[in-house]
Amino acid sequence: MATGFFTDTTVCIGCKACEVACKQWNQLPDDGFFFTGMSYDNTLDLGATTWRHVAFVERPVPLSGQSTGFGDFSWLLMSDVCKHCERAGCLEVCPTGAIVRTEFDSVFIQPDVCNGCGYCIPACPFGVVDRRPDDGRAWKCTLCYDRLQDGMEPACSKACPTDSIIYGDIDELRVIAAERVETLHGRGVTEAYLYGVDVANQPGTEGLNAFFLLVDEPEVYNLPPDPVVPTKKQLQSWAGVAAGTVGMLAAAVGAVLAARRSS
Ligand code: SF4
Ligand code: SF4
């Protein structure tokens, strides 16, 4: 069964319980305790030891239908994660077969097979995969594969107090997400839309198994507006190389024939 996450950013309260639960369950080391000065965000981004990241975006614009009482201002909070793409760039370029598709349709890096070549890092259009400096191998969210095998949901969604992160069957999540968008539109939050919900919505990745409800442009959340898996362009690249080769051969043959004629 294909499973994943639906993250409704409009009910995230920025408590970071998801970040902490992920760190704790997966025994990920801390990233150092420092003050970034970037709002309440001291994690900054996803990395080899940070598989959940709660982004804090402060905007000088009010959310439709809402008044903060403090002028034009609104928070955008989003718990980011590996998208477990339907067509995953990391998986397609991995030369050792370390990255596999599981029975839950998630994308999993087998640590005992990864050789640390790093090909997966530029192949991810979301900048998710990262290598640990201490062991050189690539790491990212596993969708709590060990918990799923024991019939439990991932630690982050279990810990989320507002159900901003919901884990479940992807088809059911799509229905829940569509209903939520409709509800928000009815309440005046007309900006609400789904990001990566299916192949029609995001052809470059053929849809995401971890998709989001957003209320502003993807770039505002540090998400690419039109992510494309690099291997999708492979055919075009080879066609370009073939056309170039044929052109060079034709030019060489032409040059030889011209030289013969003149001698
Ligand atoms: S988001 Fe990146 S790391 Fe996650 S499955 Fe997609 S390509 Fe791989
Ligand atoms: S646990 Fe839920 S509400 Fe808290 S930061 Fe994470 S997604 Fe937001």
CSV table of N, CA and C in Angstrom, one decimal, residues 67-221:
chain,number,residue,atom,x,y,z
A,67,SER,N,-7.5,38.5,11.0
A,67,SER,CA,-6.9,39.8,11.4
A,67,SER,C,-6.1,39.5,12.7
A,68,THR,N,-4.8,39.9,12.7
A,68,THR,CA,-3.9,39.5,13.8
A,68,THR,C,-4.1,40.6,14.9
A,69,GLY,N,-4.6,41.8,14.5
A,69,GLY,CA,-4.6,42.9,15.5
A,69,GLY,C,-3.3,43.6,15.6
A,70,PHE,N,-2.3,43.2,14.8
A,70,PHE,CA,-1.0,43.8,14.8
A,70,PHE,C,-0.6,44.4,13.4
A,71,GLY,N,-1.6,44.7,12.6
A,71,GLY,CA,-1.4,45.3,11.3
A,71,GLY,C,-1.2,44.1,10.3
A,72,ASP,N,-0.5,44.4,9.2
A,72,ASP,CA,-0.4,43.5,8.1
A,72,ASP,C,0.8,42.5,8.5
A,73,PHE,N,0.4,41.4,9.0
A,73,PHE,CA,1.5,40.4,9.4
A,73,PHE,C,0.8,39.0,9.5
A,74,SER,N,1.6,38.0,9.1
A,74,SER,CA,1.1,36.6,9.3
A,74,SER,C,2.3,35.7,9.3
A,75,TRP,N,2.2,34.6,10.1
A,75,TRP,CA,3.2,33.6,10.2
A,75,TRP,C,2.8,32.5,9.1
A,76,LEU,N,3.9,32.0,8.5
A,76,LEU,CA,3.7,30.7,7.8
A,76,LEU,C,4.6,29.7,8.4
A,77,LEU,N,4.1,28.6,8.9
A,77,LEU,CA,4.8,27.6,9.5
A,77,LEU,C,4.7,26.3,8.7
A,78,MET,N,5.8,25.6,8.5
A,78,MET,CA,5.7,24.4,7.7
A,78,MET,C,6.8,23.4,8.1
A,79,SER,N,6.3,22.2,8.4
A,79,SER,CA,7.3,21.2,8.8
A,79,SER,C,7.7,20.4,7.5
A,80,ASP,N,9.0,20.7,7.1
A,80,ASP,CA,9.5,20.1,5.9
A,80,ASP,C,10.1,18.7,6.1
A,81,VAL,N,10.2,17.9,5.1
A,81,VAL,CA,10.7,16.6,5.2
A,81,VAL,C,11.0,16.0,3.8
A,82,CYS,N,11.6,14.9,3.7
A,82,CYS,CA,11.8,14.2,2.4
A,82,CYS,C,10.4,14.0,1.8
A,83,LYS,N,10.3,14.2,0.5
A,83,LYS,CA,9.0,14.1,-0.1
A,83,LYS,C,8.6,12.7,-0.6
A,84,HIS,N,9.6,11.7,-0.5
A,84,HIS,CA,9.4,10.4,-0.9
A,84,HIS,C,8.7,10.4,-2.3
A,85,CYS,N,9.3,11.1,-3.2
A,85,CYS,CA,8.8,11.3,-4.6
A,85,CYS,C,8.4,10.1,-5.3
A,86,GLU,N,7.3,10.2,-6.1
A,86,GLU,CA,6.8,9.1,-6.9
A,86,GLU,C,7.9,8.7,-7.9
A,87,ARG,N,8.6,9.7,-8.4
A,87,ARG,CA,9.8,9.5,-9.3
A,87,ARG,C,10.9,10.2,-8.6
A,88,ALA,N,11.8,9.4,-7.9
A,88,ALA,CA,12.8,10.0,-7.0
A,88,ALA,C,14.1,10.0,-7.7
A,89,GLY,N,14.6,11.3,-7.8
A,89,GLY,CA,16.0,11.5,-8.4
A,89,GLY,C,17.1,10.8,-7.7
A,90,CYS,N,17.0,10.8,-6.4
A,90,CYS,CA,18.1,10.2,-5.6
A,90,CYS,C,18.2,8.7,-5.9
A,91,LEU,N,17.0,8.0,-6.0
A,91,LEU,CA,16.9,6.6,-6.2
A,91,LEU,C,17.4,6.2,-7.6
A,92,GLU,N,17.1,7.1,-8.6
A,92,GLU,CA,17.4,6.8,-10.0
A,92,GLU,C,18.9,6.9,-10.3
A,93,VAL,N,19.6,7.7,-9.5
A,93,VAL,CA,21.0,7.9,-9.9
A,93,VAL,C,21.9,7.1,-9.0
A,94,CYS,N,21.4,6.5,-7.9
A,94,CYS,CA,22.3,5.7,-7.0
A,94,CYS,C,22.9,4.5,-7.7
A,95,PRO,N,24.3,4.5,-7.8
A,95,PRO,CA,24.9,3.4,-8.6
A,95,PRO,C,25.1,2.1,-7.9
A,96,THR,N,24.8,2.1,-6.5
A,96,THR,CA,25.0,0.9,-5.8
A,96,THR,C,23.7,0.2,-5.4
A,97,GLY,N,22.6,0.8,-5.7
A,97,GLY,CA,21.3,0.2,-5.4
A,97,GLY,C,21.0,0.4,-3.9
A,98,ALA,N,21.7,1.3,-3.3
A,98,ALA,CA,21.5,1.5,-1.8
A,98,ALA,C,20.2,2.2,-1.6
A,99,ILE,N,19.7,2.9,-2.5
A,99,ILE,CA,18.4,3.6,-2.3
A,99,ILE,C,17.3,2.8,-3.0
A,100,VAL,N,16.3,2.4,-2.2
A,100,VAL,CA,15.3,1.5,-2.7
A,100,VAL,C,13.9,2.0,-2.4
A,101,ARG,N,12.9,1.5,-3.1
A,101,ARG,CA,11.5,1.8,-2.9
A,101,ARG,C,10.9,0.7,-2.0
A,102,THR,N,10.3,1.1,-0.9
A,102,THR,CA,9.8,0.0,0.0
A,102,THR,C,8.4,-0.4,-0.3
A,103,GLU,N,7.9,-1.3,0.5
A,103,GLU,CA,6.6,-1.8,0.3
A,103,GLU,C,5.5,-0.8,0.7
A,104,PHE,N,6.0,0.3,1.3
A,104,PHE,CA,5.1,1.4,1.7
A,104,PHE,C,5.1,2.5,0.7
A,105,ASP,N,5.9,2.3,-0.4
A,105,ASP,CA,6.1,3.3,-1.5
A,105,ASP,C,7.0,4.5,-1.0
A,106,SER,N,7.7,4.3,0.1
A,106,SER,CA,8.6,5.3,0.6
A,106,SER,C,10.0,5.0,-0.1
A,107,VAL,N,10.9,6.0,0.0
A,107,VAL,CA,12.2,5.9,-0.6
A,107,VAL,C,13.2,5.8,0.6
A,108,PHE,N,14.0,4.7,0.6
A,108,PHE,CA,14.8,4.3,1.8
A,108,PHE,C,16.2,4.1,1.4
A,109,ILE,N,17.1,4.7,2.2
A,109,ILE,CA,18.6,4.5,1.9
A,109,ILE,C,19.1,3.4,2.8
A,110,GLN,N,19.6,2.4,2.3
A,110,GLN,CA,20.2,1.3,3.1
A,110,GLN,C,21.6,1.7,3.5
A,111,PRO,N,21.8,2.0,4.8
A,111,PRO,CA,23.1,2.5,5.2
A,111,PRO,C,24.2,1.5,5.0
A,112,ASP,N,23.9,0.2,5.0
A,112,ASP,CA,25.0,-0.8,4.9
A,112,ASP,C,25.4,-1.0,3.4
A,113,VAL,N,24.7,-0.4,2.5
A,113,VAL,CA,25.0,-0.5,1.0
A,113,VAL,C,25.6,0.8,0.5
A,114,CYS,N,25.2,1.9,1.1
A,114,CYS,CA,25.6,3.3,0.6
A,114,CYS,C,27.2,3.3,0.7
A,115,ASN,N,27.8,3.8,-0.4
A,115,ASN,CA,29.3,3.9,-0.3
A,115,ASN,C,29.7,5.3,-0.2
A,116,GLY,N,28.8,6.3,-0.1
A,116,GLY,CA,29.1,7.7,0.1
A,116,GLY,C,29.6,8.4,-1.1
A,117,CYS,N,29.2,7.9,-2.3
A,117,CYS,CA,29.6,8.6,-3.6
A,117,CYS,C,29.0,10.0,-3.7
A,118,GLY,N,27.8,10.2,-3.1
A,118,GLY,CA,27.2,11.5,-3.1
A,118,GLY,C,26.4,11.8,-4.4
A,119,TYR,N,26.2,10.9,-5.3
A,119,TYR,CA,25.5,11.2,-6.6
A,119,TYR,C,24.0,11.6,-6.2
A,120,CYS,N,23.5,11.1,-5.2
A,120,CYS,CA,22.1,11.4,-4.9
A,120,CYS,C,21.9,12.8,-4.5
A,121,ILE,N,22.9,13.5,-4.0
A,121,ILE,CA,22.7,14.8,-3.4
A,121,ILE,C,22.3,15.8,-4.5
A,122,PRO,N,23.0,16.0,-5.6
A,122,PRO,CA,22.5,16.9,-6.6
A,122,PRO,C,21.3,16.4,-7.4
A,123,ALA,N,21.0,15.1,-7.3
A,123,ALA,CA,19.8,14.5,-8.0
A,123,ALA,C,18.5,14.8,-7.3
A,124,CYS,N,18.5,15.2,-6.1
A,124,CYS,CA,17.3,15.6,-5.4
A,124,CYS,C,16.9,17.0,-5.7
A,125,PRO,N,15.7,17.2,-6.3
A,125,PRO,CA,15.4,18.6,-6.6
A,125,PRO,C,15.0,19.4,-5.4
A,126,PHE,N,14.9,18.8,-4.2
A,126,PHE,CA,14.5,19.5,-3.0
A,126,PHE,C,15.6,19.8,-2.1
A,127,GLY,N,16.8,19.3,-2.4
A,127,GLY,CA,18.0,19.5,-1.5
A,127,GLY,C,17.8,18.8,-0.2
A,128,VAL,N,17.3,17.6,-0.2
A,128,VAL,CA,17.0,16.9,1.0
A,128,VAL,C,18.2,16.0,1.5
A,129,VAL,N,18.8,15.2,0.6
A,129,VAL,CA,19.8,14.3,1.0
A,129,VAL,C,21.1,15.0,1.4
A,130,ASP,N,21.8,14.4,2.4
A,130,ASP,CA,23.0,15.1,2.8
A,130,ASP,C,23.9,13.9,3.4
A,131,ARG,N,25.2,14.2,3.4
A,131,ARG,CA,26.2,13.2,3.9
A,131,ARG,C,26.7,13.7,5.3
A,132,ARG,N,26.9,12.7,6.1
A,132,ARG,CA,27.4,13.0,7.4
A,132,ARG,C,28.9,13.1,7.3
A,133,PRO,N,29.5,14.2,7.8
A,133,PRO,CA,31.0,14.3,7.7
A,133,PRO,C,31.7,13.2,8.4
A,134,ASP,N,31.1,12.6,9.5
A,134,ASP,CA,31.9,11.6,10.2
A,134,ASP,C,32.0,10.3,9.5
A,135,ASP,N,30.9,9.9,8.8
A,135,ASP,CA,31.0,8.6,8.1
A,135,ASP,C,30.9,8.7,6.6
A,136,GLY,N,30.5,9.8,6.1
A,136,GLY,CA,30.5,10.0,4.6
A,136,GLY,C,29.3,9.5,3.9
A,137,ARG,N,28.5,8.8,4.6
A,137,ARG,CA,27.3,8.2,3.9
A,137,ARG,C,26.2,9.2,3.8
A,138,ALA,N,25.2,8.9,2.9
A,138,ALA,CA,24.0,9.8,2.7
A,138,ALA,C,22.9,9.3,3.6
A,139,TRP,N,22.2,10.4,4.2
A,139,TRP,CA,21.2,10.1,5.1
A,139,TRP,C,20.0,11.0,4.9
A,140,LYS,N,18.8,10.5,5.2
A,140,LYS,CA,17.6,11.3,5.1
A,140,LYS,C,16.4,10.6,5.8
A,141,CYS,N,15.3,11.2,5.8
A,141,CYS,CA,14.1,10.6,6.4
A,141,CYS,C,13.8,9.2,5.9
A,142,THR,N,13.5,8.3,6.8
A,142,THR,CA,13.2,6.9,6.3
A,142,THR,C,11.7,6.6,6.3
A,143,LEU,N,10.9,7.6,6.6
A,143,LEU,CA,9.5,7.5,6.9
A,143,LEU,C,9.3,6.5,8.0
A,144,CYS,N,10.3,6.5,8.9
A,144,CYS,CA,10.3,5.6,10.1
A,144,CYS,C,9.9,4.2,9.6
A,145,TYR,N,10.8,3.7,8.7
A,145,TYR,CA,10.5,2.3,8.1
A,145,TYR,C,10.4,1.3,9.2
A,146,ASP,N,11.2,1.4,10.3
A,146,ASP,CA,11.2,0.4,11.3
A,146,ASP,C,9.8,0.4,12.1
A,147,ARG,N,9.3,1.6,12.3
A,147,ARG,CA,8.0,1.8,12.9
A,147,ARG,C,6.9,1.2,12.0
A,148,LEU,N,6.9,1.5,10.7
A,148,LEU,CA,5.9,1.1,9.8
A,148,LEU,C,5.8,-0.5,9.8
A,149,GLN,N,7.0,-1.1,9.8
A,149,GLN,CA,7.0,-2.5,9.8
A,149,GLN,C,6.4,-3.1,11.0
A,150,ASP,N,6.4,-2.4,12.1
A,150,ASP,CA,5.7,-2.9,13.3
A,150,ASP,C,4.3,-2.3,13.5
A,151,GLY,N,3.7,-1.8,12.4
A,151,GLY,CA,2.3,-1.3,12.4
A,151,GLY,C,2.2,0.0,13.1
A,152,MET,N,3.2,0.8,13.4
A,152,MET,CA,3.1,2.1,14.0
A,152,MET,C,3.3,3.2,13.0
A,153,GLU,N,2.7,4.4,13.3
A,153,GLU,CA,2.9,5.5,12.3
A,153,GLU,C,4.3,6.2,12.6
A,154,PRO,N,4.8,7.0,11.7
A,154,PRO,CA,6.0,7.7,11.9
A,154,PRO,C,6.0,8.5,13.2
A,155,ALA,N,7.2,8.7,13.8
A,155,ALA,CA,7.3,9.4,15.1
A,155,ALA,C,6.8,10.9,15.0
A,156,CYS,N,7.0,11.6,13.9
A,156,CYS,CA,6.7,13.0,13.7
A,156,CYS,C,5.2,13.2,13.7
A,157,SER,N,4.5,12.4,12.9
A,157,SER,CA,3.0,12.5,12.8
A,157,SER,C,2.4,12.1,14.1
A,158,LYS,N,2.9,11.1,14.8
A,158,LYS,CA,2.4,10.7,16.1
A,158,LYS,C,2.5,11.8,17.1
A,159,ALA,N,3.6,12.6,17.0
A,159,ALA,CA,3.8,13.6,18.0
A,159,ALA,C,3.1,14.9,17.8
A,160,CYS,N,2.7,15.1,16.5
A,160,CYS,CA,2.1,16.4,16.1
A,160,CYS,C,0.8,16.6,16.9
A,161,PRO,N,0.7,17.7,17.7
A,161,PRO,CA,-0.5,17.9,18.5
A,161,PRO,C,-1.7,18.4,17.7
A,162,THR,N,-1.5,19.0,16.6
A,162,THR,CA,-2.6,19.6,15.8
A,162,THR,C,-3.0,18.8,14.6
A,163,ASP,N,-2.3,17.7,14.4
A,163,ASP,CA,-2.5,16.9,13.1
A,163,ASP,C,-2.2,17.7,11.9
A,164,SER,N,-1.2,18.6,12.0
A,164,SER,CA,-0.7,19.3,10.8
A,164,SER,C,0.0,18.2,9.9
A,165,ILE,N,0.6,17.2,10.6
A,165,ILE,CA,1.2,16.1,9.8
A,165,ILE,C,0.3,14.9,10.0
A,166,ILE,N,-0.3,14.4,8.9
A,166,ILE,CA,-1.1,13.2,8.9
A,166,ILE,C,-0.4,12.2,8.1
A,167,TYR,N,-0.3,11.0,8.7
A,167,TYR,CA,0.3,9.8,7.9
A,167,TYR,C,-0.9,8.9,7.5
A,168,GLY,N,-0.8,8.3,6.3
A,168,GLY,CA,-1.8,7.3,6.0
A,168,GLY,C,-1.7,6.9,4.5
A,169,ASP,N,-2.8,6.2,4.1
A,169,ASP,CA,-2.9,5.8,2.7
A,169,ASP,C,-2.9,7.0,1.8
A,170,ILE,N,-2.1,7.1,0.8
A,170,ILE,CA,-2.0,8.3,-0.1
A,170,ILE,C,-3.3,8.6,-0.7
A,171,ASP,N,-4.1,7.7,-1.2
A,171,ASP,CA,-5.4,8.0,-1.8
A,171,ASP,C,-6.3,8.6,-0.8
A,172,GLU,N,-6.3,8.1,0.4
A,172,GLU,CA,-7.2,8.7,1.5
A,172,GLU,C,-6.7,10.1,1.8
A,173,LEU,N,-5.4,10.3,1.9
A,173,LEU,CA,-4.9,11.6,2.2
A,173,LEU,C,-5.2,12.6,1.2
A,174,ARG,N,-5.3,12.2,-0.1
A,174,ARG,CA,-5.6,13.1,-1.2
A,174,ARG,C,-7.1,13.6,-1.0
A,175,VAL,N,-8.0,12.7,-0.6
A,175,VAL,CA,-9.4,13.1,-0.3
A,175,VAL,C,-9.5,14.1,0.8
A,176,ILE,N,-8.8,13.8,1.9
A,176,ILE,CA,-8.8,14.7,3.1
A,176,ILE,C,-8.2,16.0,2.7
A,177,ALA,N,-7.1,16.0,2.0
A,177,ALA,CA,-6.5,17.3,1.6
A,177,ALA,C,-7.4,18.2,0.7
A,178,ALA,N,-8.1,17.5,-0.3
A,178,ALA,CA,-9.0,18.3,-1.2
A,178,ALA,C,-10.2,18.9,-0.3
A,179,GLU,N,-10.7,18.1,0.6
A,179,GLU,CA,-11.8,18.6,1.5
A,179,GLU,C,-11.3,19.8,2.3
A,180,ARG,N,-10.1,19.7,2.8
A,180,ARG,CA,-9.5,20.8,3.6
A,180,ARG,C,-9.4,22.1,2.8
A,181,VAL,N,-8.9,22.0,1.6
A,181,VAL,CA,-8.8,23.1,0.7
A,181,VAL,C,-10.1,23.8,0.5
A,182,GLU,N,-11.1,22.9,0.2
A,182,GLU,CA,-12.5,23.4,0.0
A,182,GLU,C,-13.0,24.2,1.3
A,183,THR,N,-12.8,23.6,2.4
A,183,THR,CA,-13.2,24.2,3.7
A,183,THR,C,-12.5,25.6,3.8
A,184,LEU,N,-11.2,25.6,3.6
A,184,LEU,CA,-10.5,26.9,3.8
A,184,LEU,C,-11.0,28.0,2.8
A,185,HIS,N,-11.2,27.5,1.5
A,185,HIS,CA,-11.8,28.5,0.5
A,185,HIS,C,-13.1,29.0,1.0
A,186,GLY,N,-13.9,28.2,1.6
A,186,GLY,CA,-15.2,28.6,2.1
A,186,GLY,C,-15.1,29.6,3.3
A,187,ARG,N,-14.0,29.5,4.0
A,187,ARG,CA,-13.8,30.4,5.1
A,187,ARG,C,-13.0,31.7,4.7
A,188,GLY,N,-12.8,31.8,3.4
A,188,GLY,CA,-12.1,33.1,2.9
A,188,GLY,C,-10.7,32.9,2.7
A,189,VAL,N,-10.1,31.8,3.0
A,189,VAL,CA,-8.6,31.6,2.8
A,189,VAL,C,-8.5,31.1,1.4
A,190,THR,N,-8.7,31.9,0.4
A,190,THR,CA,-8.8,31.5,-1.0
A,190,THR,C,-7.4,31.2,-1.6
A,191,GLU,N,-6.3,31.5,-0.9
A,191,GLU,CA,-4.9,31.2,-1.4
A,191,GLU,C,-4.6,29.7,-1.2
A,192,ALA,N,-5.3,29.0,-0.4
A,192,ALA,CA,-5.0,27.6,-0.1
A,192,ALA,C,-5.0,26.7,-1.3
A,193,TYR,N,-3.9,26.0,-1.4
A,193,TYR,CA,-3.8,25.0,-2.6
A,193,TYR,C,-2.9,23.9,-2.2
A,194,LEU,N,-2.9,22.8,-3.0
A,194,LEU,CA,-2.0,21.6,-2.7
A,194,LEU,C,-0.8,21.6,-3.5
A,195,TYR,N,0.3,21.3,-2.9
A,195,TYR,CA,1.6,21.2,-3.6
A,195,TYR,C,2.1,19.8,-3.7
A,196,GLY,N,2.3,19.3,-4.9
A,196,GLY,CA,2.8,17.9,-5.1
A,196,GLY,C,1.8,16.8,-4.9
A,197,VAL,N,0.5,17.1,-4.9
A,197,VAL,CA,-0.5,16.1,-4.5
A,197,VAL,C,-0.5,14.9,-5.5
A,198,ASP,N,-0.3,15.2,-6.8
A,198,ASP,CA,-0.3,14.0,-7.7
A,198,ASP,C,0.5,14.4,-9.0
A,199,VAL,N,0.5,13.5,-9.9
A,199,VAL,CA,1.3,13.7,-11.2
A,199,VAL,C,0.8,14.9,-12.0
A,200,ALA,N,-0.5,15.2,-12.0
A,200,ALA,CA,-1.0,16.3,-12.8
A,200,ALA,C,-0.5,17.6,-12.1
A,201,ASN,N,-0.5,17.6,-10.8
A,201,ASN,CA,-0.1,18.8,-10.0
A,201,ASN,C,1.4,19.1,-10.1
A,202,GLN,N,2.2,18.0,-10.2
A,202,GLN,CA,3.7,18.1,-10.2
A,202,GLN,C,4.3,17.1,-11.1
A,203,PRO,N,4.2,17.3,-12.5
A,203,PRO,CA,4.7,16.3,-13.4
A,203,PRO,C,6.2,16.0,-13.3
A,204,GLY,N,7.0,17.0,-12.8
A,204,GLY,CA,8.5,16.8,-12.8
A,204,GLY,C,8.9,15.7,-11.8
A,205,THR,N,8.1,15.4,-10.8
A,205,THR,CA,8.4,14.3,-9.9
A,205,THR,C,7.3,13.2,-9.9
A,206,GLU,N,6.3,13.4,-10.8
A,206,GLU,CA,5.2,12.5,-10.9
A,206,GLU,C,4.4,12.4,-9.6
A,207,GLY,N,4.5,13.5,-8.8
A,207,GLY,CA,3.7,13.6,-7.5
A,207,GLY,C,4.6,13.2,-6.4
A,208,LEU,N,4.2,13.7,-5.2
A,208,LEU,CA,4.9,13.4,-4.0
A,208,LEU,C,4.1,12.6,-3.0
A,209,ASN,N,4.8,11.6,-2.3
A,209,ASN,CA,4.2,10.9,-1.2
A,209,ASN,C,4.2,11.7,0.1
A,210,ALA,N,4.8,12.8,0.1
A,210,ALA,CA,4.7,13.7,1.2
A,210,ALA,C,4.4,15.1,0.6
A,211,PHE,N,3.1,15.4,0.5
A,211,PHE,CA,2.6,16.6,-0.1
A,211,PHE,C,2.1,17.6,0.9
A,212,PHE,N,1.9,18.9,0.5
A,212,PHE,CA,1.6,19.9,1.4
A,212,PHE,C,0.4,20.8,1.0
A,213,LEU,N,-0.2,21.4,2.0
A,213,LEU,CA,-1.2,22.4,1.7
A,213,LEU,C,-0.5,23.7,2.1
A,214,LEU,N,-0.5,24.6,1.1
A,214,LEU,CA,0.2,25.9,1.3
A,214,LEU,C,-0.7,27.1,1.0
A,215,VAL,N,-0.3,28.3,1.5
A,215,VAL,CA,-1.1,29.4,1.3
A,215,VAL,C,-0.3,30.6,0.6
A,216,ASP,N,0.8,30.3,0.1
A,216,ASP,CA,1.6,31.3,-0.6
A,216,ASP,C,2.5,30.5,-1.7
A,217,GLU,N,3.2,31.3,-2.5
A,217,GLU,CA,4.0,30.6,-3.5
A,217,GLU,C,5.0,29.6,-2.9
A,218,PRO,N,5.3,28.5,-3.6
A,218,PRO,CA,6.3,27.5,-3.0
A,218,PRO,C,7.6,28.2,-2.6
A,219,GLU,N,8.1,29.1,-3.3
A,219,GLU,CA,9.4,29.7,-3.0
A,219,GLU,C,9.4,30.4,-1.6
A,220,VAL,N,8.2,30.9,-1.2
A,220,VAL,CA,8.1,31.5,0.1
A,220,VAL,C,8.5,30.5,1.2
A,221,TYR,N,8.2,29.2,1.0
A,221,TYR,CA,8.5,28.1,1.9
A,221,TYR,C,9.8,27.5,1.6
